[in-house]
Coordinates of N, CA and C and ligand atoms in Angstrom, one line a residue:
X1 N -0.2 31.7 40.1 CA 1.1 31.3 39.6 C 1.2 29.7 39.5
X2 N 0.8 29.1 40.7 CA 0.8 27.6 40.7 C -0.3 27.1 39.7
X3 N -1.4 27.8 39.6 CA -2.4 27.4 38.7 C -1.9 27.4 37.2
X4 N -1.2 28.5 36.9 CA -0.6 28.6 35.6 C 0.4 27.5 35.3
X5 N 1.2 27.2 36.4 CA 2.2 26.1 36.2 C 1.4 24.8 36.0
X6 N 0.3 24.6 36.7 CA -0.5 23.3 36.6 C -1.0 23.2 35.2
X7 N -1.5 24.4 34.7 CA -2.1 24.4 33.3 C -1.0 24.1 32.3
X8 N 0.1 24.6 32.5 CA 1.2 24.4 31.6 C 1.6 22.9 31.6
X9 N 1.7 22.4 32.9 CA 2.1 20.9 33.0 C 1.1 20.0 32.3
X10 N -0.2 20.4 32.4 CA -1.3 19.6 31.8 C -1.1 19.7 30.3
X11 N -0.8 20.9 29.8 CA -0.7 21.1 28.4 C 0.5 20.3 27.8
X12 N 1.6 20.3 28.5 CA 2.8 19.6 28.1 C 2.5 18.1 28.1
X13 N 1.7 17.7 29.2 CA 1.3 16.3 29.3 C 0.5 15.8 28.1
X14 N -0.5 16.7 27.8 CA -1.4 16.4 26.7 C -0.6 16.3 25.4
X15 N 0.2 17.3 25.2 CA 1.0 17.3 23.9 C 1.9 16.1 23.9
X16 N 2.5 15.7 25.0 CA 3.4 14.6 25.1 C 2.7 13.3 24.8
X17 N 1.4 13.1 25.2 CA 0.7 11.9 25.0 C 0.2 11.8 23.6
X18 N 0.2 12.9 22.9 CA -0.2 12.8 21.5 C 1.0 12.8 20.6
X19 N 2.1 12.2 21.0 CA 3.3 12.1 20.3 C 3.1 11.2 19.0
X20 N 2.0 10.5 19.0 CA 1.7 9.7 17.8 C 1.1 10.6 16.7
X21 N 1.9 11.7 16.4 CA 1.4 12.6 15.4 C 1.3 11.9 14.1
X22 N 0.3 12.3 13.4 CA 0.1 11.6 12.1 C -0.2 12.7 11.0
X23 N 0.1 12.4 9.8 CA -0.2 13.4 8.8 C -1.6 13.0 8.2
X24 N -2.5 13.9 8.3 CA -3.9 13.6 7.8 C -3.9 13.9 6.3
X25 N -4.3 12.9 5.5 CA -4.3 13.1 4.1 C -5.7 13.5 3.6
X26 N -5.8 14.1 2.4 CA -7.1 14.5 1.8 C -7.0 14.0 0.4
X27 N -8.2 13.8 -0.2 CA -9.6 13.9 0.4 C -9.9 12.6 1.2
X28 N -11.1 12.6 1.7 CA -11.6 11.4 2.4 C -11.9 10.3 1.3
X29 N -11.9 9.0 1.6 CA -12.1 8.0 0.6 C -10.9 7.5 -0.1
X30 N -11.1 6.8 -1.2 CA -10.0 6.3 -2.0 C -8.9 7.3 -2.3
X31 N -9.3 8.5 -2.6 CA -8.4 9.6 -3.1 C -7.4 10.0 -2.0
X32 N -7.6 9.6 -0.8 CA -6.7 9.9 0.3 C -5.5 9.0 0.4
X33 N -5.7 7.8 -0.2 CA -4.6 6.8 -0.2 C -3.4 7.3 -1.0
X34 N -2.2 6.8 -0.5 CA -1.0 7.2 -1.3 C -0.9 6.3 -2.6
X35 N -1.3 5.0 -2.4 CA -1.3 4.2 -3.6 C 0.1 3.5 -3.9
X36 N 0.0 2.4 -4.5 CA 1.2 1.7 -5.0 C 2.1 1.3 -3.8
X37 N 1.5 0.8 -2.7 CA 2.3 0.4 -1.6 C 2.9 -1.0 -1.8
X38 N 3.7 -1.5 -0.9 CA 4.4 -2.7 -1.1 C 3.5 -3.9 -1.4
X39 N 2.3 -3.9 -0.8 CA 1.5 -5.1 -1.0 C 0.9 -5.2 -2.4
X40 N 0.9 -4.0 -3.2 CA 0.4 -4.0 -4.5 C 0.9 -2.8 -5.3
X41 N 2.2 -2.8 -5.6 CA 2.9 -1.6 -6.2 C 2.2 -1.2 -7.5
X42 N 1.5 -2.1 -8.2 CA 0.8 -1.7 -9.5 C -0.6 -1.2 -9.3
X43 N -1.1 -1.3 -8.0 CA -2.4 -0.9 -7.7 C -3.5 -1.6 -8.6
X44 N -3.2 -2.9 -8.9 CA -4.1 -3.6 -9.7 C -4.7 -4.8 -9.1
X45 N -4.6 -4.9 -7.7 CA -5.1 -6.1 -7.0 C -6.7 -6.1 -7.2
X46 N -7.2 -7.3 -7.2 CA -8.7 -7.4 -7.3 C -9.3 -7.1 -5.9
X47 N -10.1 -6.1 -5.8 CA -10.7 -5.8 -4.5 C -11.5 -6.9 -3.8
X48 N -12.0 -7.8 -4.6 CA -12.9 -8.8 -4.1 C -12.3 -10.2 -4.0
X49 N -11.0 -10.4 -4.5 CA -10.4 -11.7 -4.3 C -8.9 -11.5 -4.3
X50 N -8.2 -12.6 -3.8 CA -6.7 -12.5 -3.6 C -6.0 -12.7 -4.9
X51 N -6.1 -11.8 -5.8 CA -5.5 -11.8 -7.1 C -4.8 -10.5 -7.4
X52 N -3.5 -10.6 -7.8 CA -2.8 -9.4 -8.2 C -2.0 -8.7 -7.1
X53 N -1.8 -9.4 -5.9 CA -1.1 -8.8 -4.8 C 0.3 -9.3 -4.7
X54 N 1.2 -8.6 -4.1 CA 2.6 -8.9 -4.1 C 3.0 -9.4 -2.7
X55 N 2.1 -9.9 -1.9 CA 2.4 -10.4 -0.6 C 1.4 -11.5 -0.2
X56 N 1.8 -12.3 0.8 CA 0.9 -13.3 1.3 C 0.3 -12.8 2.6
X57 N -1.0 -12.9 2.7 CA -1.7 -12.3 3.8 C -2.2 -13.4 4.8
X58 N -2.2 -12.9 6.0 CA -2.6 -13.8 7.1 C -3.3 -12.9 8.1
X59 N -4.3 -13.5 8.9 CA -5.0 -12.7 9.9 C -5.5 -13.6 11.0
X60 N -5.8 -13.0 12.1 CA -6.3 -13.8 13.3 C -7.7 -14.3 13.0
X61 N -8.4 -13.7 12.1 CA -9.8 -14.1 11.9 C -10.2 -13.5 10.5
X62 N -11.3 -14.1 9.9 CA -11.9 -13.5 8.7 C -11.0 -13.3 7.5
X63 N -10.2 -14.3 7.2 CA -9.3 -14.2 6.0 C -10.2 -14.1 4.7
X64 N -9.9 -13.1 4.0 CA -10.6 -12.9 2.7 C -10.7 -11.5 2.2
X65 N -11.0 -11.3 1.0 CA -11.0 -10.0 0.3 C -12.5 -9.6 0.0
X66 N -13.4 -10.6 0.0 CA -14.8 -10.3 -0.5 C -15.8 -11.2 0.2
X67 N -17.0 -10.9 0.0 CA -18.1 -11.8 0.5 C -18.4 -11.5 1.9
X68 N -17.7 -10.5 2.5 CA -18.0 -10.1 3.9 C -17.0 -9.0 4.3
X69 N -17.1 -8.5 5.5 CA -16.3 -7.5 6.0 C -15.0 -8.1 6.5
X70 N -14.2 -8.7 5.6 CA -13.1 -9.6 6.0 C -11.8 -8.8 6.2
X71 N -10.8 -9.5 6.8 CA -9.6 -8.9 7.2 C -8.8 -8.3 6.0
X72 N -8.7 -9.1 4.9 CA -7.8 -8.7 3.8 C -8.4 -7.5 3.1
X73 N -9.6 -7.1 3.4 CA -10.1 -5.8 2.8 C -9.2 -4.6 3.2
X74 N -8.4 -4.8 4.2 CA -7.5 -3.6 4.5 C -6.3 -3.5 3.5
X75 N -6.3 -4.4 2.6 CA -5.3 -4.4 1.5 C -5.9 -4.2 0.1
X76 N -7.2 -4.0 0.0 CA -7.8 -4.0 -1.3 C -7.9 -2.7 -2.0
X77 N -7.1 -1.7 -1.5 CA -7.0 -0.4 -2.2 C -8.4 0.4 -2.2
X78 N -9.3 0.0 -1.3 CA -10.6 0.6 -1.2 C -10.8 1.2 0.2
X79 N -11.3 2.4 0.3 CA -11.6 3.0 1.6 C -13.1 3.2 1.6
X80 N -13.9 2.4 2.3 CA -15.3 2.5 2.3 C -15.9 1.5 3.3
X81 N -17.2 1.2 3.1 CA -17.9 0.3 3.9 C -18.0 -1.1 3.3
X82 N -18.7 -2.0 3.9 CA -18.9 -3.4 3.3 C -17.6 -4.1 3.0
X83 N -17.5 -4.5 1.7 CA -16.3 -5.3 1.3 C -15.0 -4.4 1.2
X84 N -15.1 -3.1 1.5 CA -14.0 -2.3 1.4 C -13.3 -2.2 2.8
X85 N -13.9 -2.7 3.8 CA -13.4 -2.6 5.2 C -13.4 -3.9 5.9
X86 N -12.7 -3.9 7.1 CA -12.7 -5.0 8.0 C -13.4 -4.7 9.2
X87 N -14.4 -5.6 9.6 CA -15.1 -5.4 10.8 C -15.7 -6.8 11.2
X88 N -16.0 -7.2 12.4 CA -16.1 -6.4 13.6 C -15.7 -7.2 14.8
X89 N -14.5 -7.7 14.9 CA -14.1 -8.5 16.1 C -13.3 -7.6 17.0
X90 N -12.9 -8.1 18.2 CA -12.3 -7.2 19.2 C -10.8 -7.1 19.1
X91 N -10.1 -8.1 19.5 CA -8.6 -8.1 19.5 C -8.2 -8.9 18.2
X92 N -7.7 -8.1 17.3 CA -7.4 -8.7 15.9 C -6.0 -8.4 15.4
X93 N -5.6 -9.2 14.5 CA -4.3 -8.8 13.7 C -4.5 -9.2 12.3
X94 N -3.7 -8.5 11.4 CA -3.7 -8.9 10.0 C -2.2 -8.5 9.6
X95 N -1.7 -9.4 8.7 CA -0.3 -9.1 8.3 C -0.1 -9.4 6.8
X96 N 1.0 -8.7 6.3 CA 1.5 -9.0 4.9 C 2.9 -9.5 5.0
X97 N 3.1 -10.6 4.3 CA 4.4 -11.3 4.3 C 5.0 -11.2 2.9
X98 N 6.3 -10.7 2.9 CA 6.9 -10.5 1.6 C 8.0 -11.6 1.3
X99 N 7.9 -12.7 2.0 CA 8.7 -13.9 1.7 C 10.2 -13.6 2.1
X100 N 11.1 -13.8 1.1 CA 12.5 -13.6 1.4 C 13.0 -12.2 1.4
X101 N 12.1 -11.3 0.9 CA 12.5 -9.9 0.8 C 12.1 -9.1 2.0
X102 N 13.1 -8.5 2.6 CA 12.9 -7.6 3.8 C 12.9 -6.2 3.4
X103 N 12.1 -5.4 4.1 CA 12.0 -4.0 3.8 C 12.2 -3.2 5.1
X104 N 12.8 -2.0 5.0 CA 12.8 -1.1 6.1 C 11.6 -0.2 5.9
X105 N 10.7 -0.3 6.9 CA 9.4 0.4 6.8 C 9.6 1.9 7.0
X106 N 9.6 2.7 5.9 CA 9.9 4.1 5.9 C 8.6 4.9 6.2
X107 N 7.4 4.3 5.9 CA 6.2 5.0 6.1 C 5.0 4.0 6.0
X108 N 3.9 4.4 6.6 CA 2.7 3.5 6.4 C 1.5 4.4 6.6
X109 N 0.3 4.0 6.0 CA -0.9 4.7 6.3 C -1.9 3.7 6.9
X110 N -2.9 4.3 7.6 CA -4.0 3.6 8.1 C -5.3 4.4 7.9
X111 N -6.3 3.8 7.5 CA -7.6 4.5 7.1 C -8.8 4.1 7.9
X112 N -9.5 5.0 8.4 CA -10.7 4.7 9.2 C -11.8 4.2 8.2
X113 N -12.7 3.4 8.8 CA -13.8 2.9 8.0 C -15.1 3.8 8.2
X114 N -16.2 3.3 7.8 CA -17.4 4.1 7.7 C -18.3 4.1 8.9
X115 N -18.1 3.1 9.8 CA -18.9 3.0 11.0 C -18.6 4.1 12.0
X116 N -19.3 4.0 13.2 CA -19.1 5.0 14.2 C -17.7 5.0 14.7
X117 N -17.2 6.2 15.2 CA -15.8 6.3 15.6 C -15.5 5.4 16.8
X118 N -16.5 5.0 17.6 CA -16.3 4.1 18.7 C -15.7 2.8 18.3
X119 N -15.8 2.4 17.0 CA -15.2 1.1 16.6 C -13.8 1.3 16.1
X120 N -13.3 2.5 16.1 CA -11.9 2.7 15.7 C -11.0 2.2 16.8
X121 N -9.8 1.6 16.4 CA -8.9 1.2 17.4 C -8.2 2.4 18.1
X122 N -8.0 2.3 19.4 CA -7.3 3.4 20.2 C -6.0 2.8 20.8
X123 N -5.8 1.5 20.6 CA -4.5 0.9 21.0 C -4.1 -0.1 19.9
X124 N -3.2 0.2 19.1 CA -2.8 -0.7 18.0 C -1.3 -0.5 17.8
X125 N -0.7 -1.5 17.1 CA 0.7 -1.5 16.8 C 0.9 -2.0 15.4
X126 N 2.0 -1.5 14.9 CA 2.6 -2.1 13.7 C 3.8 -2.9 14.2
X127 N 3.8 -4.2 13.9 CA 4.9 -5.1 14.3 C 5.7 -5.6 13.1
X128 N 7.0 -5.9 13.3 CA 7.8 -6.5 12.3 C 8.3 -7.8 12.7
X129 N 8.4 -8.7 11.7 CA 8.9 -10.1 12.0 C 9.6 -10.6 10.7
X130 N 10.5 -11.6 11.0 CA 11.2 -12.3 9.9 C 10.9 -13.8 9.9
X131 N 10.2 -14.2 10.9 CA 9.9 -15.7 11.0 C 8.4 -16.0 11.3
X132 N 7.6 -15.0 11.4 CA 6.2 -15.2 11.7 C 5.9 -15.7 13.1
X133 N 6.9 -15.7 13.9 CA 6.8 -16.2 15.3 C 7.2 -15.0 16.3
X134 N 8.3 -14.5 16.1 CA 8.8 -13.4 16.9 C 8.5 -12.0 16.2
X135 N 7.8 -11.2 17.0 CA 7.4 -9.9 16.4 C 8.0 -8.7 17.3
X136 N 8.4 -7.7 16.6 CA 9.0 -6.5 17.3 C 8.2 -5.3 17.0
X137 N 7.8 -4.5 18.0 CA 7.0 -3.3 17.7 C 7.8 -2.3 16.9
X138 N 7.2 -1.8 15.9 CA 7.7 -0.7 15.1 C 7.1 0.6 15.5
X139 N 5.8 0.6 15.7 CA 5.0 1.8 16.0 C 3.9 1.4 17.0
X140 N 3.6 2.2 17.9 CA 2.6 2.0 18.9 C 1.7 3.2 19.0
X141 N 0.4 3.0 18.9 CA -0.6 4.0 19.1 C -1.4 3.7 20.4
X142 N -1.4 4.5 21.4 CA -2.1 4.2 22.6 C -2.7 5.5 23.2
X143 N -4.0 5.7 23.0 CA -4.6 6.9 23.5 C -6.1 6.7 23.8
X144 N -6.8 7.7 24.4 CA -8.2 7.5 24.7 C -9.0 7.5 23.4
X145 N -8.7 8.4 22.5 CA -9.4 8.5 21.2 C -8.5 7.9 20.1
X146 N -9.2 7.7 19.0 CA -8.4 7.2 17.8 C -7.6 8.3 17.2
X147 N -6.8 7.9 16.2 CA -6.0 8.9 15.5 C -6.8 9.7 14.5
X148 N -7.9 9.1 14.1 CA -8.7 9.7 13.0 C -9.7 10.8 13.5
X149 N -9.8 11.8 12.7 CA -10.8 12.9 13.0 C -12.0 12.9 12.1
X150 N -12.0 11.9 11.3 CA -13.2 11.8 10.3 C -13.3 10.3 9.8
X151 N -14.5 10.1 9.2 CA -14.7 8.7 8.6 C -14.0 8.7 7.3
X152 N -13.6 7.4 6.9 CA -12.9 7.2 5.6 C -11.7 8.1 5.4
X153 N -11.0 8.3 6.5 CA -9.8 9.2 6.5 C -8.5 8.4 6.6
X154 N -7.6 8.8 5.7 CA -6.3 8.2 5.7 C -5.3 9.1 6.4
X155 N -4.5 8.5 7.4 CA -3.4 9.2 8.0 C -2.1 8.4 7.7
X156 N -1.1 9.2 7.6 CA 0.2 8.6 7.2 C 1.2 8.9 8.4
X157 N 2.1 7.9 8.6 CA 3.1 7.9 9.6 C 4.5 7.7 9.0
X158 N 5.5 8.5 9.4 CA 6.8 8.4 8.8 C 7.9 8.0 9.8
X159 N 8.7 7.1 9.3 CA 9.9 6.8 10.1 C 10.8 8.0 10.3
X160 N 11.3 8.2 11.5 CA 12.1 9.3 11.8 C 11.3 10.5 12.4
X161 N 10.0 10.5 12.1 CA 9.1 11.5 12.7 C 8.1 10.9 13.7
X162 N 7.4 9.9 13.2 CA 6.4 9.3 14.1 C 6.8 8.1 14.8
X163 N 7.9 7.5 14.3 CA 8.5 6.3 14.9 C 10.0 6.2 14.5
X164 N 10.7 5.4 15.3 CA 12.1 5.3 15.0 C 12.3 4.4 13.8
X165 N 13.3 4.8 13.0 CA 13.6 4.0 11.8 C 13.9 2.5 12.2
X166 N 13.1 1.6 11.8 CA 13.2 0.2 12.3 C 14.2 -0.6 11.5
X167 N 14.5 -1.8 12.0 CA 15.2 -2.8 11.3 C 14.4 -3.3 10.1
X168 N 15.0 -4.0 9.2 CA 14.3 -4.6 8.0 C 13.6 -5.8 8.4
X169 N 12.3 -5.9 7.9 CA 11.5 -7.1 8.2 C 10.8 -7.6 6.9
X170 N 10.5 -8.9 6.9 CA 9.7 -9.4 5.8 C 8.2 -9.5 6.0
X171 N 7.8 -9.4 7.3 CA 6.4 -9.5 7.7 C 6.1 -8.2 8.5
X172 N 4.9 -7.6 8.1 CA 4.4 -6.4 8.8 C 3.0 -6.7 9.3
X173 N 2.8 -6.6 10.6 CA 1.5 -6.9 11.2 C 0.9 -5.7 11.8
X174 N -0.4 -5.5 11.6 CA -1.2 -4.6 12.3 C -1.9 -5.3 13.4
X175 N -1.9 -4.9 14.6 CA -2.5 -5.6 15.7 C -3.3 -4.6 16.6
X176 N -4.6 -4.8 16.8 CA -5.4 -3.9 17.7 C -5.8 -4.7 18.9
X177 N -5.6 -4.0 20.1 CA -6.0 -4.6 21.4 C -7.1 -3.9 22.1
X178 N -7.5 -2.8 21.5 CA -8.6 -2.0 22.1 C -9.3 -1.1 21.1
X179 N -10.6 -0.9 21.3 CA -11.3 0.1 20.5 C -11.8 1.2 21.4
X180 N -12.2 2.3 20.8 CA -12.6 3.5 21.6 C -13.7 3.2 22.6
X181 N -14.7 2.4 22.1 CA -15.8 2.0 23.0 C -16.5 0.8 22.5
X182 N -16.9 -0.1 23.3 CA -17.6 -1.3 22.9 C -16.6 -2.4 22.6
X183 N -17.0 -3.3 21.7 CA -16.1 -4.5 21.4 C -15.9 -4.7 19.9
X184 N -16.4 -3.8 19.1 CA -16.3 -4.0 17.6 C -15.2 -3.2 17.0
X185 N -14.3 -3.8 16.3 CA -13.1 -3.2 15.7 C -13.4 -3.0 14.2
X186 N -13.0 -1.8 13.7 CA -13.1 -1.6 12.2 C -11.9 -0.9 11.7
X187 N -11.5 -1.2 10.5 CA -10.4 -0.6 9.8 C -10.6 -0.7 8.3
X188 N -10.4 0.4 7.6 CA -10.7 0.3 6.1 C -9.4 -0.1 5.3
X189 N -8.2 0.4 5.7 CA -7.1 0.2 4.8 C -5.8 0.4 5.5
X190 N -4.8 -0.4 5.0 CA -3.4 -0.2 5.4 C -2.5 -0.1 4.2
X191 N -1.5 0.7 4.3 CA -0.5 0.8 3.2 C 0.9 0.8 3.8
X192 N 1.8 -0.1 3.3 CA 3.1 -0.2 3.8 C 4.1 0.3 2.8
X193 N 5.1 1.2 3.1 CA 6.1 1.7 2.2 C 7.5 1.4 2.8
X194 N 8.4 1.0 2.0 CA 9.7 0.7 2.5 C 10.8 0.6 1.4
X195 N 12.0 0.6 1.9 CA 13.1 0.3 1.0 C 13.6 -1.1 1.2
X196 N 13.9 -1.8 0.1 CA 14.4 -3.2 0.2 C 15.7 -3.3 0.9
X197 N 15.8 -4.2 1.8 CA 17.1 -4.4 2.5 C 18.1 -5.1 1.5
X198 N 19.4 -4.8 1.7 CA 20.4 -5.4 0.9 C 20.6 -6.8 1.4
X199 N 20.4 -7.8 0.5 CA 20.8 -9.2 0.9 C 22.1 -9.5 0.3
X200 N 23.0 -10.2 1.1 CA 24.3 -10.5 0.6 C 24.2 -11.3 -0.7
X201 N 25.0 -11.0 -1.7 CA 25.1 -11.7 -3.0 C 25.7 -13.1 -2.7
X202 N 25.4 -14.1 -3.4 CA 26.1 -15.4 -3.3 C 27.6 -15.3 -3.4
X203 N 28.0 -14.4 -4.4 CA 29.5 -14.3 -4.6 C 30.2 -13.7 -3.3
X204 N 29.5 -12.7 -2.7 CA 30.2 -12.2 -1.5 C 30.1 -13.1 -0.4
X205 N 29.1 -14.0 -0.3 CA 29.0 -15.0 0.7 C 30.2 -16.0 0.6
X206 N 30.5 -16.3 -0.7 CA 31.6 -17.2 -1.1 C 32.9 -16.6 -0.6
X207 N 33.1 -15.3 -0.9 CA 34.3 -14.7 -0.5 C 34.5 -14.6 1.0
X208 N 33.3 -14.4 1.7 CA 33.4 -14.4 3.2 C 33.8 -15.8 3.7
X209 N 33.3 -16.8 3.0 CA 33.6 -18.2 3.4 C 35.1 -18.5 3.1
X210 N 35.6 -18.0 2.0 CA 37.0 -18.2 1.7 C 37.9 -17.5 2.7
X211 N 37.4 -16.3 3.1 CA 38.2 -15.5 4.0 C 38.2 -16.2 5.4
X212 N 37.1 -16.8 5.8 CA 37.1 -17.5 7.0 C 38.0 -18.7 7.0
X213 N 38.1 -19.4 5.8 CA 38.9 -20.6 5.6 C 40.4 -20.1 5.7
X214 N 40.7 -19.0 5.1 CA 42.1 -18.5 5.1 C 42.5 -18.2 6.5
X215 N 41.6 -17.6 7.3 CA 41.9 -17.2 8.7 C 42.2 -18.5 9.5
X216 N 41.3 -19.5 9.2 CA 41.5 -20.8 10.0 C 42.9 -21.4 9.6
X217 N 43.2 -21.3 8.3 CA 44.5 -21.9 7.8 C 45.7 -21.2 8.5
X218 N 45.6 -19.9 8.6 CA 46.7 -19.1 9.2 C 46.9 -19.5 10.7
X219 N 45.7 -19.7 11.3 CA 45.7 -20.1 12.7 C 46.4 -21.4 12.9
X220 N 46.1 -22.4 11.9 CA 46.7 -23.7 12.0 C 48.2 -23.7 11.9
X221 N 48.7 -22.8 10.9 CA 50.1 -22.8 10.6 C 50.8 -22.2 11.9
X222 N 50.1 -21.2 12.5 CA 50.7 -20.6 13.7 C 50.7 -21.6 14.9
Ligands
CA301 CA1 -0.3 -6.0 -8.2
CA302 CA1 -2.6 -0.8 -1.5
CA303 CA1 -10.0 -1.5 2.1
CA304 CA1 -12.7 -6.2 -0.6

């Protein structure tokens, strides 16, 4: 009986630790991408250079879309090896900045690259920021193994299911602090999806200002 209880406890513990449930998409490779994400809604970005994208990109290392296994290859709409992926430093981050436009991140995808599974991240986060200085965790993956069960595989995460619906941010960062084994990190692609946050119209700001003035005036008369 106690053995059964122990087995159940372990099962619950294992299920609990895999709370980072992800939706595995098919097929493997480019076809598994959702496409048309915020960084390139038209899906017409140049895979080998920073042309045709709707965001400004930044990374801890290896800025670039081509000529190497550079960081911005995670936004080039390609799931593969070489210039389709980012490899191979240890603790890395890459981010997309949408300027004055903030989005509520409703979903995102992450795709494994072609190298050995040991190079997949097993501790990574999606962070949100509005100033490029202060970052808030939106999603955290932390496990012994990676989330991927295959090479060149895209997995999708949804707000409300895989993570709490976050505040709106203009910058979204992927940050890895550990890989399954060894010291080389790889990632093929990221896709961010979201709804634009409502920004106050200049007219309503003016009305708010007038309202504040009116309030101050009433206080003075009283
Ligand atoms: Ca585009
Ligand atoms: Ca894309
Ligand atoms: Ca890519
Ligand atoms: Ca590329």
